[in-house]
Structure formats: structure tokens, C-alpha cells
Amino acid sequence: MAESAPQELDDKSFRLRSRPTQKRARETFELILTTAAMLLEEVGFDKLNTNLICKRAKMTPPALYRYFPNKYAILEELGSRLMEEQNDSSFRWMDNNRDKKITAEMTAQLLREQYEITRDFTGAKWIMRSLRSVPALADVRLKSHALMISRFTEWNIEKVPGRDAVAIERRARIANEIGYALIEMLLDGEDDDAEAIFADAGAMLTALR
């Protein structure tokens, strides 16, 4: 049976119920997430449901429902983890290039790393689609983007004091959306020339700064 998406972001029936602390409970928690991610690769978001996850993980529904009330709560956790990995990569890039002049090649390398992190995250294509298309999950993406834009704006202003903060933040928003869309495009396209795309986007985004 299909699970209907919750309409309100603050609906407690949608949120993670509890986060485990004991070793065995943490293993169950991780098994649920790993199984759900693998099933996303196989069947996609629409066909994924908690019964399917329980069957594949060889667990009872009460074991899953102890932590997750439905598949949307599972997707929220997976999405948060993916966004955190992506952001951490960007933060390291900024830290490593704080005192350097940014070139198109350096920006292309950041985009390449972001794509590789996402590509290697099981179920990423469907996770990213759900974060954009399911209203109840949009908050994960929006909070992650807000953090990224804030940090990138601060980093740019620190590199060149006196720059127009409003303009820098606006450009950071544009760059962030372009980068996110580029990853989605590459995940969807089997014949895309990734290196050429990284080079082109790197030049565009460096000029935008």
C-alpha cells in the first residue's frame, strides 16, 4: 500500500521518533537506512514502502516503527546525511583555499568532488529528487542550502573585505542552485561529458564570484 505524504513539516507523525543509543539499537537503525537506500536504487521512491524495507531487512514492522513512522522520515534522515556530506566537502574546500586566488580549475574540482560524493551515496538520485519534489522533505534541502550560502558568503567577504555583502549572498544563492542542479543533471544523464561540464561550470561560477 502506498504511503501518503504528510502535508505539514511540523507534523510529528512524520518526524523521526527516536535516535538509538545502545549498540544493538544503532545497528537496527543503520540497517533500516541502508536497506531503504538500496531499495531506492532498485525500485525508486514511489514504490518504496516500510513493508518492503522490513521484508528485505528481515525485521518486523514494530522494529522499524520504533524509529521511523513512515518512509518519509527515513528519507529525511538519508537526505540530511547526504546534505551533510556535501556541505562538509564544501567547507573543507573553503578552508583549504582561504588564502588562495580561486581559479576555474579549483571550482571545477569542487564540483567534481561534490558529484563524486553524491554518486557514491546509495540511493542519492532518488533522495535528491524527493527533497525537491516532496513538500514534506523540502526543509532538509532548504536548511542545508541556507547554511551553505551563509558560510560561502562569509568566506567571500573574509577573502576580500569591503565587498557588497548583499550581492555576494545573491551570487552565493545562484551558485548553490547551479551546483545542485548540475549534480542532478549528471546523475540523470548516462552520456554526459562530466569533465567538460565541470570545466564549463567551474568557469561560469568563478566569474560569478
GROMACS .gro file of C-alpha atoms in nm:
model
  209
    1MET     CA    1   0.000   0.000   0.000
    2ALA     CA    2   0.134   0.344  -0.091
    3GLU     CA    3   0.216   0.583   0.191
    4SER     CA    4   0.066   0.928   0.156
    5ALA     CA    5   0.300   1.223   0.209
    6PRO     CA    6   0.239   1.432   0.520
    7GLN     CA    7   0.129   1.784   0.439
    8GLU     CA    8   0.286   1.978   0.727
    9LEU     CA    9   0.656   1.989   0.806
   10ASP     CA   10   0.588   2.005   1.180
   11ASP     CA   11   0.359   1.702   1.178
   12LYS     CA   12   0.502   1.472   1.448
   13SER     CA   13   0.367   1.168   1.266
   14PHE     CA   14   0.631   1.235   1.002
   15ARG     CA   15   0.939   1.308   1.213
   16LEU     CA   16   1.196   1.062   1.341
   17ARG     CA   17   1.055   0.911   1.661
   18SER     CA   18   1.379   0.837   1.843
   19ARG     CA   19   1.752   0.807   1.787
   20PRO     CA   20   1.911   0.492   1.932
   21THR     CA   21   2.192   0.498   2.188
   22GLN     CA   22   2.260   0.130   2.251
   23LYS     CA   23   2.482  -0.067   2.011
   24ARG     CA   24   2.219  -0.320   1.901
   25ALA     CA   25   1.959  -0.048   1.852
   26ARG     CA   26   2.205   0.158   1.647
   27GLU     CA   27   2.270  -0.144   1.427
   28THR     CA   28   1.897  -0.183   1.366
   29PHE     CA   29   1.866   0.187   1.291
   30GLU     CA   30   2.150   0.172   1.039
   31LEU     CA   31   2.013  -0.146   0.884
   32ILE     CA   32   1.684   0.030   0.815
   33LEU     CA   33   1.860   0.321   0.646
   34THR     CA   34   2.098   0.101   0.445
   35THR     CA   35   1.813  -0.122   0.329
   36ALA     CA   36   1.596   0.173   0.231
   37ALA     CA   37   1.881   0.331   0.032
   38MET     CA   38   1.947   0.005  -0.154
   39LEU     CA   39   1.578  -0.035  -0.233
   40LEU     CA   40   1.566   0.319  -0.367
   41GLU     CA   41   1.828   0.216  -0.622
   42GLU     CA   42   1.617  -0.085  -0.720
   43VAL     CA   43   1.256   0.034  -0.714
   44GLY     CA   44   1.263   0.414  -0.686
   45PHE     CA   45   1.089   0.644  -0.443
   46ASP     CA   46   0.724   0.583  -0.537
   47LYS     CA   47   0.741   0.205  -0.491
   48LEU     CA   48   0.941   0.220  -0.169
   49ASN     CA   49   0.738   0.147   0.146
   50THR     CA   50   0.803   0.035   0.501
   51ASN     CA   51   0.669  -0.318   0.441
   52LEU     CA   52   0.919  -0.367   0.161
   53ILE     CA   53   1.201  -0.237   0.382
   54CYS     CA   54   1.103  -0.473   0.666
   55LYS     CA   55   1.084  -0.770   0.432
   56ARG     CA   56   1.427  -0.703   0.282
   57ALA     CA   57   1.586  -0.629   0.622
   58LYS     CA   58   1.418  -0.935   0.779
   59MET     CA   59   1.266  -0.737   1.064
   60THR     CA   60   0.917  -0.681   1.198
   61PRO     CA   61   0.730  -0.355   1.131
   62PRO     CA   62   0.730  -0.262   1.504
   63ALA     CA   63   1.112  -0.269   1.497
   64LEU     CA   64   1.111  -0.011   1.217
   65TYR     CA   65   0.826   0.197   1.359
   66ARG     CA   66   1.013   0.237   1.684
   67TYR     CA   67   1.230   0.490   1.499
   68PHE     CA   68   1.054   0.582   1.177
   69PRO     CA   69   0.677   0.633   1.142
   70ASN     CA   70   0.692   0.607   0.759
   71LYS     CA   71   0.922   0.619   0.460
   72TYR     CA   72   0.930   0.999   0.463
   73ALA     CA   73   1.104   1.002   0.799
   74ILE     CA   74   1.360   0.759   0.658
   75LEU     CA   75   1.413   0.980   0.353
   76GLU     CA   76   1.455   1.281   0.581
   77GLU     CA   77   1.738   1.106   0.767
   78LEU     CA   78   1.904   0.989   0.445
   79GLY     CA   79   1.867   1.335   0.294
   80SER     CA   80   2.020   1.502   0.598
   81ARG     CA   81   2.319   1.270   0.583
   82LEU     CA   82   2.372   1.330   0.212
   83MET     CA   83   2.345   1.708   0.250
   84GLU     CA   84   2.589   1.699   0.542
   85GLU     CA   85   2.848   1.509   0.337
   86GLN     CA   86   2.808   1.754   0.050
   87ASN     CA   87   2.840   2.057   0.278
   88ASP     CA   88   3.141   1.918   0.466
   89SER     CA   89   3.319   1.880   0.134
   90SER     CA   90   3.249   2.245   0.050
   91PHE     CA   91   3.362   2.361   0.393
   92ARG     CA   92   3.693   2.175   0.356
   93TRP     CA   93   3.740   2.331   0.012
   94MET     CA   94   3.685   2.677   0.155
   95ASP     CA   95   3.924   2.614   0.444
   96ASN     CA   96   4.194   2.484   0.210
   97ASN     CA   97   4.159   2.780  -0.027
   98ARG     CA   98   4.108   3.061   0.220
   99ASP     CA   99   4.429   3.241   0.120
  100LYS     CA  100   4.436   3.147  -0.248
  101LYS     CA  101   4.309   3.313  -0.564
  102ILE     CA  102   4.022   3.096  -0.687
  103THR     CA  103   4.057   2.969  -1.042
  104ALA     CA  104   3.809   2.796  -1.271
  105GLU     CA  105   4.004   2.472  -1.226
  106MET     CA  106   3.971   2.492  -0.848
  107THR     CA  107   3.597   2.548  -0.874
  108ALA     CA  108   3.567   2.260  -1.119
  109GLN     CA  109   3.744   2.037  -0.869
  110LEU     CA  110   3.490   2.128  -0.601
  111LEU     CA  111   3.205   2.043  -0.836
  112ARG     CA  112   3.372   1.715  -0.928
  113GLU     CA  113   3.411   1.619  -0.563
  114GLN     CA  114   3.052   1.713  -0.486
  115TYR     CA  115   2.932   1.495  -0.772
  116GLU     CA  116   3.150   1.200  -0.671
  117ILE     CA  117   3.031   1.217  -0.310
  118THR     CA  118   2.671   1.220  -0.427
  119ARG     CA  119   2.718   0.949  -0.690
  120ASP     CA  120   2.872   0.716  -0.431
  121PHE     CA  121   2.593   0.773  -0.177
  122THR     CA  122   2.350   0.483  -0.223
  123GLY     CA  123   2.010   0.600  -0.344
  124ALA     CA  124   2.130   0.958  -0.395
  125LYS     CA  125   1.942   1.019  -0.721
  126TRP     CA  126   1.609   0.934  -0.560
  127ILE     CA  127   1.695   1.109  -0.235
  128MET     CA  128   1.770   1.433  -0.418
  129ARG     CA  129   1.453   1.402  -0.626
  130SER     CA  130   1.244   1.351  -0.315
  131LEU     CA  131   1.400   1.651  -0.138
  132ARG     CA  132   1.294   1.870  -0.429
  133SER     CA  133   0.956   1.717  -0.518
  134VAL     CA  134   0.804   1.615  -0.183
  135PRO     CA  135   0.693   1.925   0.013
  136ALA     CA  136   0.731   1.748   0.348
  137LEU     CA  137   1.101   1.686   0.276
  138ALA     CA  138   1.189   2.027   0.130
  139ASP     CA  139   1.301   2.160   0.467
  140VAL     CA  140   1.605   1.932   0.462
  141ARG     CA  141   1.727   2.080   0.136
  142LEU     CA  142   1.638   2.439   0.225
  143LYS     CA  143   1.816   2.430   0.563
  144SER     CA  144   2.124   2.276   0.404
  145HIS     CA  145   2.130   2.537   0.130
  146ALA     CA  146   2.083   2.821   0.379
  147LEU     CA  147   2.383   2.701   0.578
  148MET     CA  148   2.594   2.665   0.264
  149ILE     CA  149   2.501   3.011   0.136
  150SER     CA  150   2.574   3.171   0.474
  151ARG     CA  151   2.918   3.008   0.504
  152PHE     CA  152   3.010   3.083   0.143
  153THR     CA  153   2.906   3.449   0.182
  154GLU     CA  154   3.116   3.488   0.497
  155TRP     CA  155   3.412   3.319   0.328
  156ASN     CA  156   3.397   3.551   0.026
  157ILE     CA  157   3.370   3.864   0.237
  158GLU     CA  158   3.661   3.749   0.454
  159LYS     CA  159   3.877   3.694   0.145
  160VAL     CA  160   3.806   4.043   0.009
  161PRO     CA  161   3.686   4.279   0.286
  162GLY     CA  162   3.459   4.562   0.179
  163ARG     CA  163   3.269   4.369  -0.087
  164ASP     CA  164   2.895   4.419  -0.119
  165ALA     CA  165   2.753   4.155   0.119
  166VAL     CA  166   2.408   4.162  -0.041
  167ALA     CA  167   2.549   4.099  -0.389
  168ILE     CA  168   2.779   3.825  -0.258
  169GLU     CA  169   2.490   3.648  -0.087
  170ARG     CA  170   2.277   3.673  -0.401
  171ARG     CA  171   2.556   3.522  -0.610
  172ALA     CA  172   2.610   3.250  -0.349
  173ARG     CA  173   2.243   3.155  -0.380
  174ILE     CA  174   2.273   3.138  -0.760
  175ALA     CA  175   2.593   2.934  -0.742
  176ASN     CA  176   2.444   2.695  -0.491
  177GLU     CA  177   2.138   2.627  -0.707
  178ILE     CA  178   2.351   2.581  -1.017
  179GLY     CA  179   2.575   2.333  -0.838
  180TYR     CA  180   2.280   2.135  -0.705
  181ALA     CA  181   2.113   2.125  -1.046
  182LEU     CA  182   2.439   2.020  -1.211
  183ILE     CA  183   2.469   1.719  -0.981
  184GLU     CA  184   2.109   1.618  -1.055
  185MET     CA  185   2.173   1.654  -1.428
  186LEU     CA  186   2.480   1.430  -1.414
  187LEU     CA  187   2.305   1.170  -1.202
  188ASP     CA  188   2.025   1.153  -1.459
  189GLY     CA  189   2.240   1.157  -1.773
  190GLU     CA  190   2.422   0.846  -1.890
  191ASP     CA  191   2.606   1.009  -2.182
  192ASP     CA  192   2.700   1.344  -2.032
  193ASP     CA  193   3.065   1.451  -2.064
  194ALA     CA  194   3.118   1.515  -1.693
  195GLU     CA  195   3.467   1.665  -1.723
  196ALA     CA  196   3.355   1.916  -1.985
  197ILE     CA  197   3.058   2.009  -1.767
  198PHE     CA  198   3.281   2.058  -1.461
  199ALA     CA  199   3.513   2.280  -1.666
  200ASP     CA  200   3.231   2.492  -1.811
  201ALA     CA  201   3.050   2.527  -1.479
  202GLY     CA  202   3.377   2.600  -1.300
  203ALA     CA  203   3.446   2.890  -1.536
  204MET     CA  204   3.090   3.023  -1.501
  205LEU     CA  205   3.082   3.008  -1.123
  206THR     CA  206   3.430   3.154  -1.081
  207ALA     CA  207   3.326   3.450  -1.296
  208LEU     CA  208   3.012   3.487  -1.087
  209ARG     CA  209   3.214   3.540  -0.770
   0.00000   0.00000   0.00000
